[in-house]
XYZ file of N, CA, C and O in Angstrom:
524
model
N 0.879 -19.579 -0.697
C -0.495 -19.895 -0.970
C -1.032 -19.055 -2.138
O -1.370 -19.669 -3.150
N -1.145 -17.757 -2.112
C -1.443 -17.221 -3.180
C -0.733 -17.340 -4.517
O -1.294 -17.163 -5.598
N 0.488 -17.640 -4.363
C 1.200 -17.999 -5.777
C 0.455 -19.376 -6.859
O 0.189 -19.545 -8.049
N 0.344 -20.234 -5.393
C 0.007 -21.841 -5.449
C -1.688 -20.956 -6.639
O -1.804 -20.926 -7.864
N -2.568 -20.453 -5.637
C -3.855 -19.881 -6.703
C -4.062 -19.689 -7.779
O -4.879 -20.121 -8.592
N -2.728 -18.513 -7.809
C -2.500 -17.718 -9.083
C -2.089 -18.724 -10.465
O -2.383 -18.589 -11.653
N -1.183 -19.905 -9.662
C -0.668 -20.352 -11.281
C -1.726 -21.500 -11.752
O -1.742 -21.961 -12.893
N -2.660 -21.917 -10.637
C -4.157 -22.781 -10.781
C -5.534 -22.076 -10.809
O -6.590 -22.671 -10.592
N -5.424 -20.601 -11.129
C -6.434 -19.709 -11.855
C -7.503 -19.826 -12.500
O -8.554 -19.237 -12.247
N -7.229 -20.908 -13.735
C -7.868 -21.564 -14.308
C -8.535 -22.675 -14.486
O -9.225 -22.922 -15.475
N -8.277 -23.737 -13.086
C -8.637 -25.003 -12.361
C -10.139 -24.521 -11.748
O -11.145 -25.227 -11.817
N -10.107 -23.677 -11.363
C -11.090 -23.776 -10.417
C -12.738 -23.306 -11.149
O -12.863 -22.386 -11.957
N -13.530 -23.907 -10.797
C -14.763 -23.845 -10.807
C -15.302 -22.411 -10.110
O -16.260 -22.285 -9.347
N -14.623 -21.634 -10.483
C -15.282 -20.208 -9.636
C -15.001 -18.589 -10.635
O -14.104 -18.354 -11.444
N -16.001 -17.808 -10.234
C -15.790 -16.553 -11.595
C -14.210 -16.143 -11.146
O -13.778 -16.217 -9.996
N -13.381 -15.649 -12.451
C -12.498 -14.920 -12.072
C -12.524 -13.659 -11.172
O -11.419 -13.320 -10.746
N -13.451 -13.001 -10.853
C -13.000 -12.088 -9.466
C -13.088 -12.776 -8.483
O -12.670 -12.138 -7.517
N -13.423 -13.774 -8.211
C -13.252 -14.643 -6.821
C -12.269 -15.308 -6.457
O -12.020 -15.762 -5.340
N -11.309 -15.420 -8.043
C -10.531 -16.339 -7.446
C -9.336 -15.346 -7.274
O -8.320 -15.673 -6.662
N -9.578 -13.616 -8.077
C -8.745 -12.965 -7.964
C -8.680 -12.495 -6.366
O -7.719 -12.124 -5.692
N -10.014 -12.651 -6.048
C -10.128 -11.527 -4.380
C -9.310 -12.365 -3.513
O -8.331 -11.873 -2.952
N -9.633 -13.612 -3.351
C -8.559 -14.670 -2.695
C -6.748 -14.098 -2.810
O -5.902 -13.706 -2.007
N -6.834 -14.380 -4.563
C -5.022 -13.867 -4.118
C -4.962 -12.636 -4.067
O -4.059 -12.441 -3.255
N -5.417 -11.442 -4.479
C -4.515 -10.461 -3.235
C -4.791 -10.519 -1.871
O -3.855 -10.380 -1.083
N -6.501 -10.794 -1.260
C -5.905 -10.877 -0.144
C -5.146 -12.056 0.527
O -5.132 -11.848 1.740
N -4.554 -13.133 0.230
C -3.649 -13.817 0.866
C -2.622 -12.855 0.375
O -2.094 -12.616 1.460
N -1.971 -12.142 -0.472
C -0.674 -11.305 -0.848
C -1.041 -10.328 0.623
O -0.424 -10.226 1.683
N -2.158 -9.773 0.200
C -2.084 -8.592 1.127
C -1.891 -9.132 3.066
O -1.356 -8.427 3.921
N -2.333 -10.140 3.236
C -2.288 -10.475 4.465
C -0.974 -10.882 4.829
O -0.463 -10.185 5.706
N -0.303 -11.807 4.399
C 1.208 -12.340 4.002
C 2.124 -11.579 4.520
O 3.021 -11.672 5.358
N 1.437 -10.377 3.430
C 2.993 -9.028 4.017
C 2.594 -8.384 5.376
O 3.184 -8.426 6.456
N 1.396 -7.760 5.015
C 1.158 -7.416 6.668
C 1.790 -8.115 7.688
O 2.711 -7.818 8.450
N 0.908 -9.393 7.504
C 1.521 -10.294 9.171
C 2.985 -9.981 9.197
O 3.490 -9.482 10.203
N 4.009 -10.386 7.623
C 5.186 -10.727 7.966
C 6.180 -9.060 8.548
O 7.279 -8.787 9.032
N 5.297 -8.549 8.232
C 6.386 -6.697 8.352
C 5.344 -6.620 10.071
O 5.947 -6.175 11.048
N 4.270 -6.950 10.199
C 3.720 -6.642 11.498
C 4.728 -7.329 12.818
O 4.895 -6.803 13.918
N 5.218 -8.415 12.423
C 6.006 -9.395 13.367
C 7.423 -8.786 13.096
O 8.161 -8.519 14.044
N 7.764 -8.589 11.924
C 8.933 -7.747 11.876
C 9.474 -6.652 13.189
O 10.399 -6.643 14.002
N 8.102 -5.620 12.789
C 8.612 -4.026 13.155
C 8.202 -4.391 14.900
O 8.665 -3.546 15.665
N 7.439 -5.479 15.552
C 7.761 -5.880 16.635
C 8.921 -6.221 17.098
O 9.364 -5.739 18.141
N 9.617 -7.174 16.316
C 10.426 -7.628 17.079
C 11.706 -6.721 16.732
O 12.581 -6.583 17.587
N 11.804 -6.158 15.588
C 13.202 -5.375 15.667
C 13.113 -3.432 15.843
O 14.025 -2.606 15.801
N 11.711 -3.262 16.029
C 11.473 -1.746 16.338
C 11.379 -1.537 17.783
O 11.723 -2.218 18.750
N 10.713 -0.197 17.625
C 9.721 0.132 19.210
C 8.422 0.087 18.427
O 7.773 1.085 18.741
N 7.818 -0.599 17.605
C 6.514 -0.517 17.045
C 5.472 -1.258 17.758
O 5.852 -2.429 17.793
N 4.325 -1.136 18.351
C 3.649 -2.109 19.370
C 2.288 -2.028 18.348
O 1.814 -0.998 17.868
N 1.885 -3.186 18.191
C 0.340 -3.786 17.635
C -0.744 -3.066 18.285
O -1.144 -3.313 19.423
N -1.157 -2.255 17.593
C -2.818 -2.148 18.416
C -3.931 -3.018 17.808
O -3.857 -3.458 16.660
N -4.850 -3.218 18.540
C -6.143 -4.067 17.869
C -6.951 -3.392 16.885
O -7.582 -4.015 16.031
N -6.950 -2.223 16.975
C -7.649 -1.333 15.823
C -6.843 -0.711 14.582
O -5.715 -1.125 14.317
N -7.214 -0.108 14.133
C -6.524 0.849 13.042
C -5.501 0.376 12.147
O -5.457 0.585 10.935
N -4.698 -0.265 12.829
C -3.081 -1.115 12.282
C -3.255 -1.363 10.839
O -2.262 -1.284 10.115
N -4.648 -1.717 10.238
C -3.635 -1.275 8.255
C -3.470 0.004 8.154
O -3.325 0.256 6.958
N -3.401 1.200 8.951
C -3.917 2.271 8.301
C -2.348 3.094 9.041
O -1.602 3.997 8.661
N -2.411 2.191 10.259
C -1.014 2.867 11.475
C 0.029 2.966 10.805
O 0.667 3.966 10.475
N 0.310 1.111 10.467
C 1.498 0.521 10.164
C 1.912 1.535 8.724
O 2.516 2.569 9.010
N 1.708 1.365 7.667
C 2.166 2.038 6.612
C 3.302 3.858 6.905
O 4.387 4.403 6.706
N 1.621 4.050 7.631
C 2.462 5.899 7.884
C 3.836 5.502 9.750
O 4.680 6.211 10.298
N 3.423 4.363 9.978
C 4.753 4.246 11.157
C 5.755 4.060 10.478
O 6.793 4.637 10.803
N 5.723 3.142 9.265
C 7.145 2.747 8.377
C 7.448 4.205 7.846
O 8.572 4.596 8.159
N 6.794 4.966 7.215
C 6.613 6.187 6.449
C 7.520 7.106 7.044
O 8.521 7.542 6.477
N 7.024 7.496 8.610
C 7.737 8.290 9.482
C 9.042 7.711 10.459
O 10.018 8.419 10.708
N 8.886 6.313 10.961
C 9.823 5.836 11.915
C 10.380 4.421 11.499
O 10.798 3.622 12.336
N 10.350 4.122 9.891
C 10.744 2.803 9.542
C 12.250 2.435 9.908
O 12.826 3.392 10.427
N 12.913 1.473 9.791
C 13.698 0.711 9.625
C 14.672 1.111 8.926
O 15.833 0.973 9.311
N 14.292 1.772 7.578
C 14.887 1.257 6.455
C 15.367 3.070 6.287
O 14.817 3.765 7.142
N 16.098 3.679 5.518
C 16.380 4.801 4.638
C 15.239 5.477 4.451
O 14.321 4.684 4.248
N 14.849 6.747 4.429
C 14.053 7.316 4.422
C 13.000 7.486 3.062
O 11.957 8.120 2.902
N 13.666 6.757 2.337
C 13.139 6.748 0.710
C 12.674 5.149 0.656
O 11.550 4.902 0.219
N 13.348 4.303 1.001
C 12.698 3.364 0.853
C 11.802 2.910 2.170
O 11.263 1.841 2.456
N 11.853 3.758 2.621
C 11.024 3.539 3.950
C 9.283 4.242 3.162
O 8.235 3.621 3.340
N 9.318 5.142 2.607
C 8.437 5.836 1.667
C 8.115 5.053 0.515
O 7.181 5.371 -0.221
N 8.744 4.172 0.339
C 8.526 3.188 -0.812
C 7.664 1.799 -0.421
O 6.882 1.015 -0.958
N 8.263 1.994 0.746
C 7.535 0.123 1.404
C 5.522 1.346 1.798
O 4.475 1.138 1.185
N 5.644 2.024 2.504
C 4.664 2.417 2.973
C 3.902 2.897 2.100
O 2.850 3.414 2.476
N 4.232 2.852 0.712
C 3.516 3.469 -0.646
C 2.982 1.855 -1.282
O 1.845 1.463 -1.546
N 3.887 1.379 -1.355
C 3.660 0.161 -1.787
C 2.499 -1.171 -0.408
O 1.893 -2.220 -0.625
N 2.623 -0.692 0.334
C 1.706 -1.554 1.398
C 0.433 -0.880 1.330
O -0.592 -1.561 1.316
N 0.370 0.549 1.280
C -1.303 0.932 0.658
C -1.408 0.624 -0.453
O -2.630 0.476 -0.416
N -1.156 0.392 -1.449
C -1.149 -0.233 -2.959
C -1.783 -1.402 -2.494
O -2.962 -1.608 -2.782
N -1.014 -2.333 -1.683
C -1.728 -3.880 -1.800
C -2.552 -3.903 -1.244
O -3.358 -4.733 -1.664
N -2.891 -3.332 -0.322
C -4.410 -2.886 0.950
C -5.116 -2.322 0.125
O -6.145 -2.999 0.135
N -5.265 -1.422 -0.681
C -6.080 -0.980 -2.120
C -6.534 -2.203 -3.043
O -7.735 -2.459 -3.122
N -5.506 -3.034 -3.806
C -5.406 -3.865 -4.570
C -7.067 -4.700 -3.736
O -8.258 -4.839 -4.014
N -6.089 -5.056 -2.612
C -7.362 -5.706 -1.913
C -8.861 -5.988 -1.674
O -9.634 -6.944 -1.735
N -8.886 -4.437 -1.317
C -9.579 -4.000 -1.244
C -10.741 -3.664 -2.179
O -11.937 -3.854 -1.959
N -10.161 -3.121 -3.278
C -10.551 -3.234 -4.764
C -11.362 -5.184 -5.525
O -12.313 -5.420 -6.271
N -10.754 -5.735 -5.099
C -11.117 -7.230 -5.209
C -12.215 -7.188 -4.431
O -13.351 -7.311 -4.890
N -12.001 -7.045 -3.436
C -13.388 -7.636 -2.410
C -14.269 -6.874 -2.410
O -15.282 -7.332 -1.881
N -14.400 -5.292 -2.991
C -16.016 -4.571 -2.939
C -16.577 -4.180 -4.562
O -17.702 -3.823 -4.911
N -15.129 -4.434 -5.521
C -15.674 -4.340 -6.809
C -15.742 -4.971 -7.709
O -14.595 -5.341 -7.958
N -16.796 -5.578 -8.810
C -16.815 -6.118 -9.323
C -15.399 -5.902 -10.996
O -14.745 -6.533 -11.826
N -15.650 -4.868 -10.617
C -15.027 -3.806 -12.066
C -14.588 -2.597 -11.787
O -14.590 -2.171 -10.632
N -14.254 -2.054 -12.586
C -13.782 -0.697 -12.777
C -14.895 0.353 -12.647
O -15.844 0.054 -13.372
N -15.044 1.256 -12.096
C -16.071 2.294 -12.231
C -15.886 3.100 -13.418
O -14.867 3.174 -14.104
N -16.940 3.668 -13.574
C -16.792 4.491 -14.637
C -15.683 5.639 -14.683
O -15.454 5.995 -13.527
N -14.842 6.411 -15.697
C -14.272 7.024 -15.898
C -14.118 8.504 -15.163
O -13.155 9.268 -15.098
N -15.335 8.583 -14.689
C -15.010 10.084 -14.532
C -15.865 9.923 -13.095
O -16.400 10.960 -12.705
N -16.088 8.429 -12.068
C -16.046 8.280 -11.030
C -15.114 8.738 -10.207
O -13.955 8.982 -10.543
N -15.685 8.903 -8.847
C -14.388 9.314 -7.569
C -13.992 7.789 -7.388
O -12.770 7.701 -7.515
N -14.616 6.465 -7.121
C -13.801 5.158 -7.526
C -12.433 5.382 -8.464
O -11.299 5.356 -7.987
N -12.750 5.622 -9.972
C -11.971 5.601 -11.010
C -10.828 6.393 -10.309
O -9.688 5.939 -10.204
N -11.140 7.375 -9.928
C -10.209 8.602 -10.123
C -8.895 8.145 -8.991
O -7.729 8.528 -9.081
N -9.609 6.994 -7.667
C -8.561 6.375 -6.689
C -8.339 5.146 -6.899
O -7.944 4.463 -5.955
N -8.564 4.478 -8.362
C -8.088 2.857 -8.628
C -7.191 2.438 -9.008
O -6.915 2.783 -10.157
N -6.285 1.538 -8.354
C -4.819 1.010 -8.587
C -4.972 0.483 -9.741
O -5.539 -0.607 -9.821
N -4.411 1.264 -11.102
C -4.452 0.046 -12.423
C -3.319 -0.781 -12.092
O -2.224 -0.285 -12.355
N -3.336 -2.105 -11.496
C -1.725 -3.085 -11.652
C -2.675 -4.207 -11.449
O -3.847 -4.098 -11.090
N -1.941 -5.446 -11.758
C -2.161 -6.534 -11.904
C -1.563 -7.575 -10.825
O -0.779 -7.111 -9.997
N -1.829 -8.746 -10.782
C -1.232 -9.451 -9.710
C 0.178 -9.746 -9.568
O 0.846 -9.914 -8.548
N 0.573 -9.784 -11.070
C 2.322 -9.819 -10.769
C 3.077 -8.582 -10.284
O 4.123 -8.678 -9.642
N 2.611 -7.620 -10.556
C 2.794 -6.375 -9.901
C 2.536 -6.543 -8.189
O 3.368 -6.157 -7.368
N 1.305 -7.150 -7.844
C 1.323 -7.415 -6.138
C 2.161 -8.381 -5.872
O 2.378 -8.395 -4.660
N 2.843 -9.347 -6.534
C 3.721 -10.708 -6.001
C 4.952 -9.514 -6.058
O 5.630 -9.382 -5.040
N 5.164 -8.880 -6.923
C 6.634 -8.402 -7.159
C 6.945 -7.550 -6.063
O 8.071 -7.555 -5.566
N 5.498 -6.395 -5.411
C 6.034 -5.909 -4.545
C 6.203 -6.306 -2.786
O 6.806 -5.861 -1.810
N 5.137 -7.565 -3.157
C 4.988 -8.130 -1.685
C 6.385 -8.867 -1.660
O 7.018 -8.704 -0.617
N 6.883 -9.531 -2.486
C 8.145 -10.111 -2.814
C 9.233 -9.115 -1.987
O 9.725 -9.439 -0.907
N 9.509 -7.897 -2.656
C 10.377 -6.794 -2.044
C 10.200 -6.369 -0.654
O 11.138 -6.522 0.129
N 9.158 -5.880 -0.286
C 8.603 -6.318 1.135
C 9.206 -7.121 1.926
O 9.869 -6.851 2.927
N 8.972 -8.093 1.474
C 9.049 -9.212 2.816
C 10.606 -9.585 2.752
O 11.172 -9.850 3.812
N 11.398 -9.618 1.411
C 12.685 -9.514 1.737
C 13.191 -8.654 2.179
O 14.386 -8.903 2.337
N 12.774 -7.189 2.658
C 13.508 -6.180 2.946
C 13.187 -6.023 4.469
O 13.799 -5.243 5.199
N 11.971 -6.994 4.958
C 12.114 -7.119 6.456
C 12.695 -8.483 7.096
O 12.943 -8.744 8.273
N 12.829 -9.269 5.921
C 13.292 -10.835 6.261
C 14.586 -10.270 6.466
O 14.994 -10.949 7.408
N 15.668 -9.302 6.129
C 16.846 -9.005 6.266
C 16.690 -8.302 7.440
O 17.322 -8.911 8.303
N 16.265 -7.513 7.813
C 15.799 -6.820 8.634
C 16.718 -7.258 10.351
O 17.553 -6.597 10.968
N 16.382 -7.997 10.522
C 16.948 -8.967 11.675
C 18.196 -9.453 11.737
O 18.900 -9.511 12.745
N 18.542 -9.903 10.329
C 20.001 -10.512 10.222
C 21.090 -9.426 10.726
O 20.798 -8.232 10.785
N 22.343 -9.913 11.080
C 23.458 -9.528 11.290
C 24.803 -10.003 9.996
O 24.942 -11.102 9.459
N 25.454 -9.012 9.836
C 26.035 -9.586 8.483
C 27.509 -9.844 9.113
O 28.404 -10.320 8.414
């Protein structure tokens, strides 16, 4: 869905931050759900109703799946897109330079969020398999 957005960007009748806030958060939701259903079914990781963007990252961080570096990599990269997000939906722009905004704003772009939600979700889509 968000890809489908991204490459019809320019179709739509709406300002570009609106149509940007849409695709990261479908990127950002995407991976969540898909690593949330993941680290259920192949961890001891259990869903709580609260907190969980904030859990999940530092659970991969400390008790992931994966190598301890790229386990630090997925959980670096999943606050990135929860930022990205986030960033879409409360700002219009960039704050000024020598803001506490500025000083915590992800400069990357959306192919930068496809590329890492991309890595993501293949590195828990394997996750399960048996080779």
């Amino acid at each position: 869905m968000a890809e489908e957005l991204s490459s019809m960007e320019n179709e739509f009748n709406s300002s570009e931050s609106a149509v940007k806030r849409n695709i990261y958060g479908r990127i950002y939701y995407a991976v969540f759900l898909c690593v949330r259903e993941s680290l259920i079914n192949n961890t001891n990781y259990v869903s709580w109703k609260y907190g969980e963007h904030s859990r999940m990252p530092r659970y991969i961080k400390n008790n992931g799946p994966f190598t301890i570096s790229l386990n630090r990599k997925i959980s670096r990269d999943l606050k990135a897109l929860k930022k990205l997000r986030h960033q879409s939906d409360y700002y219009l722009k960039e704050h000024g330079k020598y803001s506490k905004e500025y000083q915590n704003w992800v400069f990357e772009d959306i192919e930068y969020a496809f590329s890492i939600a991309n890595n993501i979700i293949k590195a828990f889509n394997n996750l399960g398999k048996v080779n």
